[in-house]
Short mmCIF file of C-alpha atoms in Angstrom, two decimals:
data_model
loop_
_atom_site.label_atom_id
_atom_site.label_comp_id
_atom_site.label_asym_id
_atom_site.label_seq_id
_atom_site.Cartn_x
_atom_site.Cartn_y
_atom_site.Cartn_z
CA UNK A 1 -41.75 -6.01 40.73
CA UNK A 2 -38.24 -4.70 41.22
CA UNK A 3 -35.63 -6.38 39.03
CA UNK A 4 -32.72 -7.94 40.86
CA UNK A 5 -29.06 -7.32 39.97
CA UNK A 6 -29.04 -10.67 38.21
CA UNK A 7 -32.08 -9.75 36.13
CA UNK A 8 -30.50 -6.46 35.10
CA UNK A 9 -27.19 -8.15 34.28
CA UNK A 10 -28.80 -10.88 32.17
CA UNK A 11 -30.93 -8.32 30.32
CA UNK A 12 -27.85 -6.21 29.53
CA UNK A 13 -25.98 -9.28 28.31
CA UNK A 14 -28.83 -10.48 26.09
CA UNK A 15 -28.95 -7.15 24.23
CA UNK A 16 -25.76 -8.15 22.45
CA UNK A 17 -26.98 -11.66 21.55
CA UNK A 18 -29.02 -12.68 18.46
CA UNK A 19 -32.64 -13.50 19.25
CA UNK A 20 -32.43 -17.22 18.44
CA UNK A 21 -29.59 -17.71 20.95
CA UNK A 22 -31.10 -15.77 23.81
CA UNK A 23 -33.25 -18.50 25.51
CA UNK A 24 -30.42 -21.02 25.82
CA UNK A 25 -27.84 -18.42 26.88
CA UNK A 26 -30.23 -16.93 29.44
CA UNK A 27 -30.83 -20.32 31.06
CA UNK A 28 -27.12 -21.12 31.05
CA UNK A 29 -26.10 -17.76 32.48
CA UNK A 30 -28.76 -17.72 35.22
CA UNK A 31 -27.80 -21.23 36.30
CA UNK A 32 -24.11 -20.27 36.38
CA UNK A 33 -24.80 -17.14 38.45
CA UNK A 34 -27.07 -19.04 40.86
CA UNK A 35 -24.44 -21.77 41.44
CA UNK A 36 -21.73 -19.15 42.09
CA UNK A 37 -24.00 -17.30 44.56
CA UNK A 38 -24.82 -20.54 46.39
CA UNK A 39 -21.09 -21.27 46.78
CA UNK A 40 -20.54 -17.88 48.37
CA UNK A 41 -23.57 -18.28 50.64
CA UNK A 42 -22.14 -21.57 51.92
CA UNK A 43 -18.94 -19.71 52.73
CA UNK A 44 -20.89 -17.32 54.96
CA UNK A 45 -21.45 -14.32 52.67
CA UNK A 46 -24.79 -12.54 52.77
CA UNK A 47 -27.09 -12.74 49.73
CA UNK A 48 -26.69 -9.14 48.57
CA UNK A 49 -22.90 -9.01 48.62
CA UNK A 50 -22.61 -12.54 47.16
CA UNK A 51 -24.72 -11.58 44.15
CA UNK A 52 -22.80 -8.33 43.59
CA UNK A 53 -19.41 -10.09 43.84
CA UNK A 54 -20.40 -12.84 41.37
CA UNK A 55 -21.65 -10.33 38.81
CA UNK A 56 -18.53 -8.18 39.25
CA UNK A 57 -16.34 -11.20 38.52
CA UNK A 58 -18.30 -11.91 35.33
CA UNK A 59 -17.38 -8.41 34.12
CA UNK A 60 -18.98 -6.15 31.53
CA UNK A 61 -22.14 -7.88 30.19
CA UNK A 62 -21.45 -6.55 26.68
CA UNK A 63 -18.00 -8.18 26.73
CA UNK A 64 -19.52 -11.42 28.02
CA UNK A 65 -22.09 -11.36 25.20
CA UNK A 66 -19.32 -10.92 22.65
CA UNK A 67 -17.46 -13.90 24.12
CA UNK A 68 -20.57 -16.09 24.01
CA UNK A 69 -21.34 -15.19 20.38
CA UNK A 70 -17.71 -15.21 19.17
CA UNK A 71 -18.02 -11.57 18.15
CA UNK A 72 -14.65 -9.74 17.94
CA UNK A 73 -14.18 -6.57 19.95
CA UNK A 74 -11.38 -5.28 17.74
CA UNK A 75 -11.31 -3.75 14.28
CA UNK A 76 -8.58 -5.97 12.80
CA UNK A 77 -7.84 -9.07 14.85
CA UNK A 78 -4.50 -10.89 15.22
CA UNK A 79 -5.58 -13.61 12.77
CA UNK A 80 -5.81 -11.14 9.88
CA UNK A 81 -3.52 -8.33 11.01
CA UNK A 82 -0.39 -9.46 9.15
CA UNK A 83 -2.36 -10.07 5.94
CA UNK A 84 -3.95 -6.64 6.40
CA UNK A 85 -0.55 -4.96 6.72
CA UNK A 86 0.81 -6.82 3.67
CA UNK A 87 -2.12 -5.80 1.48
CA UNK A 88 -1.98 -2.21 2.70
CA UNK A 89 1.76 -1.94 2.05
CA UNK A 90 1.45 -3.52 -1.40
CA UNK A 91 -1.32 -1.15 -2.48
CA UNK A 92 0.27 1.99 -1.05
CA UNK A 93 3.72 1.29 -2.49
CA UNK A 94 2.37 0.33 -5.92
CA UNK A 95 -0.50 2.79 -6.42
CA UNK A 96 0.83 6.00 -4.87
CA UNK A 97 3.92 6.43 -7.09
CA UNK A 98 1.80 5.88 -10.21
CA UNK A 99 -0.82 8.32 -8.99
CA UNK A 100 1.90 10.86 -8.18
CA UNK A 101 3.22 10.69 -11.74
CA UNK A 102 -0.25 10.62 -13.36
CA UNK A 103 -1.45 13.62 -11.34
CA UNK A 104 1.74 15.48 -12.21
CA UNK A 105 1.28 14.82 -15.93
CA UNK A 106 -2.33 15.97 -15.87
CA UNK A 107 -1.51 19.19 -14.04
CA UNK A 108 1.45 19.86 -16.33
CA UNK A 109 -0.69 19.40 -19.43
CA UNK A 110 -3.15 21.87 -17.89
CA UNK A 111 -0.35 24.44 -17.97
CA UNK A 112 0.38 24.61 -14.24
CA UNK A 113 3.88 25.71 -13.16
CA UNK A 114 6.21 23.00 -11.88
CA UNK A 115 5.74 24.03 -8.23
CA UNK A 116 1.97 23.70 -8.57
CA UNK A 117 2.41 20.38 -10.40
CA UNK A 118 4.39 18.91 -7.51
CA UNK A 119 2.06 20.36 -4.87
CA UNK A 120 -1.11 19.04 -6.53
CA UNK A 121 0.50 15.64 -7.07
CA UNK A 122 1.40 15.44 -3.37
CA UNK A 123 -2.15 16.37 -2.37
CA UNK A 124 -3.58 13.73 -4.72
CA UNK A 125 -1.27 11.11 -3.20
CA UNK A 126 -2.27 12.02 0.36
CA UNK A 127 -5.98 11.84 -0.47
CA UNK A 128 -5.52 8.50 -2.24
CA UNK A 129 -3.52 7.13 0.69
CA UNK A 130 -6.37 7.96 3.07
CA UNK A 131 -8.92 6.30 0.77
CA UNK A 132 -6.79 3.17 0.37
CA UNK A 133 -6.21 2.91 4.12
CA UNK A 134 -9.91 3.41 4.86
CA UNK A 135 -11.29 0.91 2.35
CA UNK A 136 -8.69 -1.79 3.04
CA UNK A 137 -9.40 -1.43 6.76
CA UNK A 138 -13.16 -1.58 6.12
CA UNK A 139 -12.86 -4.72 4.00
CA UNK A 140 -10.70 -6.53 6.55
CA UNK A 141 -13.03 -5.44 9.37
CA UNK A 142 -15.95 -7.06 7.52
CA UNK A 143 -13.91 -10.18 6.74
CA UNK A 144 -12.87 -10.48 10.39
CA UNK A 145 -16.52 -10.57 11.45
CA UNK A 146 -17.48 -13.32 9.00
CA UNK A 147 -16.11 -16.75 9.99
CA UNK A 148 -16.55 -18.15 6.46
CA UNK A 149 -14.70 -15.26 4.81
CA UNK A 150 -12.06 -15.24 7.55
CA UNK A 151 -11.16 -18.87 6.88
CA UNK A 152 -10.86 -18.24 3.14
CA UNK A 153 -8.71 -15.14 3.45
CA UNK A 154 -6.45 -16.14 6.33
CA UNK A 155 -3.04 -17.36 5.24
CA UNK A 156 -1.53 -20.50 6.71
CA UNK A 157 2.22 -20.25 7.06
CA UNK A 158 4.85 -22.94 6.71
CA UNK A 159 8.58 -22.95 5.95
CA UNK A 160 7.95 -22.96 2.19
CA UNK A 161 6.60 -19.42 2.56
CA UNK A 162 10.03 -18.07 3.48
CA UNK A 163 11.04 -15.61 0.74
CA UNK A 164 14.53 -15.44 -0.69
CA UNK A 165 16.02 -12.08 0.16
CA UNK A 166 18.99 -10.50 -1.52
CA UNK A 167 19.65 -7.07 -0.10
CA UNK A 168 21.34 -5.08 -2.87
CA UNK A 169 21.90 -1.71 -1.24
CA UNK A 170 24.78 -0.94 -3.59
CA UNK A 171 22.57 -1.40 -6.64
CA UNK A 172 19.74 0.57 -5.06
CA UNK A 173 21.92 3.52 -4.10
CA UNK A 174 23.84 3.34 -7.39
CA UNK A 175 20.64 3.45 -9.42
CA UNK A 176 19.35 6.44 -7.48
CA UNK A 177 22.66 8.30 -7.86
CA UNK A 178 22.86 7.60 -11.60
CA UNK A 179 19.27 8.78 -12.14
CA UNK A 180 19.94 11.97 -10.18
CA UNK A 181 23.21 12.64 -12.05
CA UNK A 182 21.57 12.16 -15.45
CA UNK A 183 18.81 14.60 -14.52
CA UNK A 184 21.39 17.17 -13.35
CA UNK A 185 23.54 16.74 -16.47
CA UNK A 186 20.50 17.19 -18.68
CA UNK A 187 19.71 20.51 -17.01
CA UNK A 188 23.32 21.67 -17.03
CA UNK A 189 23.70 20.83 -20.73
CA UNK A 190 20.98 23.36 -21.50
CA UNK A 191 22.44 26.16 -19.38
CA UNK A 192 26.23 25.83 -19.17
CA UNK A 193 26.97 23.38 -21.98
CA UNK A 194 30.35 23.41 -23.81
CA UNK A 195 28.78 24.36 -27.15
CA UNK A 196 27.72 27.95 -27.77
CA UNK A 197 26.00 29.75 -30.62
CA UNK A 198 27.00 32.91 -32.48
CA UNK A 199 25.75 35.14 -29.69
CA UNK A 200 27.50 33.08 -27.04
CA UNK A 201 24.33 31.35 -25.84
CA UNK A 202 24.71 27.68 -24.83
CA UNK A 203 23.45 25.08 -27.27
CA UNK A 204 21.72 22.30 -25.36
CA UNK A 205 21.03 18.75 -26.45
CA UNK A 206 17.27 19.23 -25.96
CA UNK A 207 15.28 21.17 -28.55
CA UNK A 208 14.80 24.79 -27.38
CA UNK A 209 11.02 24.67 -27.89
CA UNK A 210 10.74 21.66 -25.64
CA UNK A 211 12.99 23.23 -23.05
CA UNK A 212 11.10 26.52 -23.05
CA UNK A 213 7.77 24.70 -22.69
CA UNK A 214 8.90 23.31 -19.34
CA UNK A 215 8.48 19.71 -20.48
CA UNK A 216 12.02 18.94 -19.32
CA UNK A 217 10.93 19.62 -15.77
CA UNK A 218 8.44 16.83 -16.20
CA UNK A 219 11.38 14.52 -16.93
CA UNK A 220 13.00 15.61 -13.67
CA UNK A 221 9.65 14.99 -11.98
CA UNK A 222 9.72 11.44 -13.38
CA UNK A 223 13.27 10.95 -12.14
CA UNK A 224 12.32 12.01 -8.60
CA UNK A 225 9.25 9.76 -8.66
CA UNK A 226 11.34 6.83 -9.87
CA UNK A 227 13.93 7.24 -7.13
CA UNK A 228 11.18 7.40 -4.53
CA UNK A 229 9.48 4.35 -6.03
CA UNK A 230 12.69 2.29 -5.91
CA UNK A 231 13.38 3.26 -2.30
CA UNK A 232 9.80 2.53 -1.29
CA UNK A 233 9.83 -0.84 -3.02
CA UNK A 234 13.10 -1.77 -1.35
CA UNK A 235 12.05 -0.99 2.21
CA UNK A 236 8.38 -1.98 1.97
CA UNK A 237 8.96 -5.11 -0.09
CA UNK A 238 8.92 -5.99 -3.75
CA UNK A 239 6.15 -8.19 -5.06
CA UNK A 240 3.94 -8.54 -8.10
CA UNK A 241 2.04 -5.25 -7.45
CA UNK A 242 5.36 -3.39 -7.41
CA UNK A 243 6.47 -5.16 -10.60
CA UNK A 244 3.28 -4.14 -12.40
CA UNK A 245 3.56 -0.58 -11.12
CA UNK A 246 7.18 -0.47 -12.25
CA UNK A 247 6.15 -1.59 -15.74
CA UNK A 248 3.40 1.03 -15.94
CA UNK A 249 5.77 3.74 -14.70
CA UNK A 250 8.29 2.75 -17.36
CA UNK A 251 5.65 2.90 -20.09
CA UNK A 252 4.42 6.29 -18.91
CA UNK A 253 7.94 7.64 -19.29
CA UNK A 254 9.09 5.86 -22.45
CA UNK A 255 6.05 6.36 -24.67
CA UNK A 256 6.12 10.18 -24.73
CA UNK A 257 9.94 10.28 -24.87
CA UNK A 258 10.09 7.89 -27.83
CA UNK A 259 7.23 9.74 -29.54
CA UNK A 260 9.06 13.05 -29.14
CA UNK A 261 12.32 11.53 -30.36
CA UNK A 262 10.89 9.89 -33.48
CA UNK A 263 8.96 13.07 -34.29
CA UNK A 264 12.13 15.15 -34.17
CA UNK A 265 10.84 17.19 -31.21
CA UNK A 266 13.23 16.05 -28.50
CA UNK A 267 16.78 16.60 -29.75
CA UNK A 268 18.28 19.92 -30.81
CA UNK A 269 19.40 19.95 -34.46
CA UNK A 270 21.88 22.76 -33.75
CA UNK A 271 23.64 20.72 -31.08
CA UNK A 272 24.35 17.80 -33.38
CA UNK A 273 25.18 20.09 -36.30
CA UNK A 274 27.86 21.75 -34.16
CA UNK A 275 29.30 18.34 -33.34
CA UNK A 276 29.01 17.12 -36.91
CA UNK A 277 26.88 14.14 -35.89
CA UNK A 278 23.78 13.02 -37.85
CA UNK A 279 20.78 13.70 -35.64
CA UNK A 280 18.60 11.11 -37.38
CA UNK A 281 21.07 8.32 -36.57
CA UNK A 282 21.41 9.50 -32.97
CA UNK A 283 17.61 9.60 -32.65
CA UNK A 284 17.29 6.01 -33.86
CA UNK A 285 20.03 4.84 -31.51
CA UNK A 286 18.37 6.67 -28.61
CA UNK A 287 14.99 5.11 -29.35
CA UNK A 288 16.47 1.61 -29.49
CA UNK A 289 18.49 2.19 -26.32
CA UNK A 290 15.46 3.52 -24.43
CA UNK A 291 13.29 0.62 -25.55
CA UNK A 292 15.91 -1.95 -24.51
CA UNK A 293 16.47 -0.25 -21.17
CA UNK A 294 12.73 -0.15 -20.54
CA UNK A 295 12.32 -3.84 -21.39
CA UNK A 296 15.29 -4.79 -19.23
CA UNK A 297 14.02 -2.77 -16.28
CA UNK A 298 10.51 -4.22 -16.60
CA UNK A 299 11.86 -7.77 -16.84
CA UNK A 300 14.08 -7.19 -13.81
CA UNK A 301 11.06 -5.95 -11.86
CA UNK A 302 9.09 -9.11 -12.56
CA UNK A 303 12.15 -11.27 -11.88
CA UNK A 304 12.56 -9.68 -8.47
CA UNK A 305 8.86 -10.22 -7.75
CA UNK A 306 8.98 -13.89 -8.70
CA UNK A 307 12.19 -14.47 -6.75
CA UNK A 308 10.84 -12.89 -3.59
CA UNK A 309 7.32 -14.22 -3.92
CA UNK A 310 6.57 -16.55 -1.01
CA UNK A 311 4.82 -19.86 -1.59
CA UNK A 312 1.84 -19.75 0.75
CA UNK A 313 -1.09 -22.06 1.27
CA UNK A 314 -4.53 -21.02 2.44
CA UNK A 315 -6.65 -22.90 4.89
CA UNK A 316 -8.70 -24.30 1.99
CA UNK A 317 -5.64 -26.05 0.63
CA UNK A 318 -4.72 -27.78 3.90
#
């Protein structure tokens, strides 16, 4: 027996429907198609064209099956898209700067030149960005196809969720400029400083062994990463992930610097001897100043996060 157009259409539609729903949907769809064909026959259309026109108006059977079963035909739907973007931005802006610094430290400790350090760190960041984007997208795609999970994750917005914004471009630009100037002055003090030795060579503030090892370039690497992190946090948004990343970044910088300073490996004895200043006192002052600056910067990061943190309620709390 040759299958009619209606039979073929219903069969195609039922392929996208769970087995337990098929009998009821088949009866409903066949009745709907038959009623629409009868209406066209009463208007004078022939049976063949009436059936074809009705089925054409119903559209793609796979799309109809998705509509019947409430199955989304998109990867990330409008209900979750904004939450998806927020999570993706938070992870990328918080994780990538830390990974950039960590990868740079590892490659530097392996003895790689500074160019290779930066290149490998950039590659690590790009690979991590692709992984983060893939897995966040995969998780939200799964959540979007589970009604129970979708209701738990979806954020309900009201006016209390409005964050308090204070755009401080002057502070942002000023901080970046100061960081860049300090890095430049540190390099210049080692090469064209005002103090010179007996042979006319410049006496820098950093111990020669540390300078010759290339560790100072790692400090410049940190400075560049910090400027990028601040700019990224400003334009992407500053929340608790950024505050935590800022604290970790500060610790990664301060711990080795303080360790080098207290161990007498950071500052150049000859520099302070030429000035007549006690290096031990300067080292203690530097350690205290660095610790206070690190604590202040970390506290400011969490203060910004708490100030800008929106008060949101989920569907479970409504």
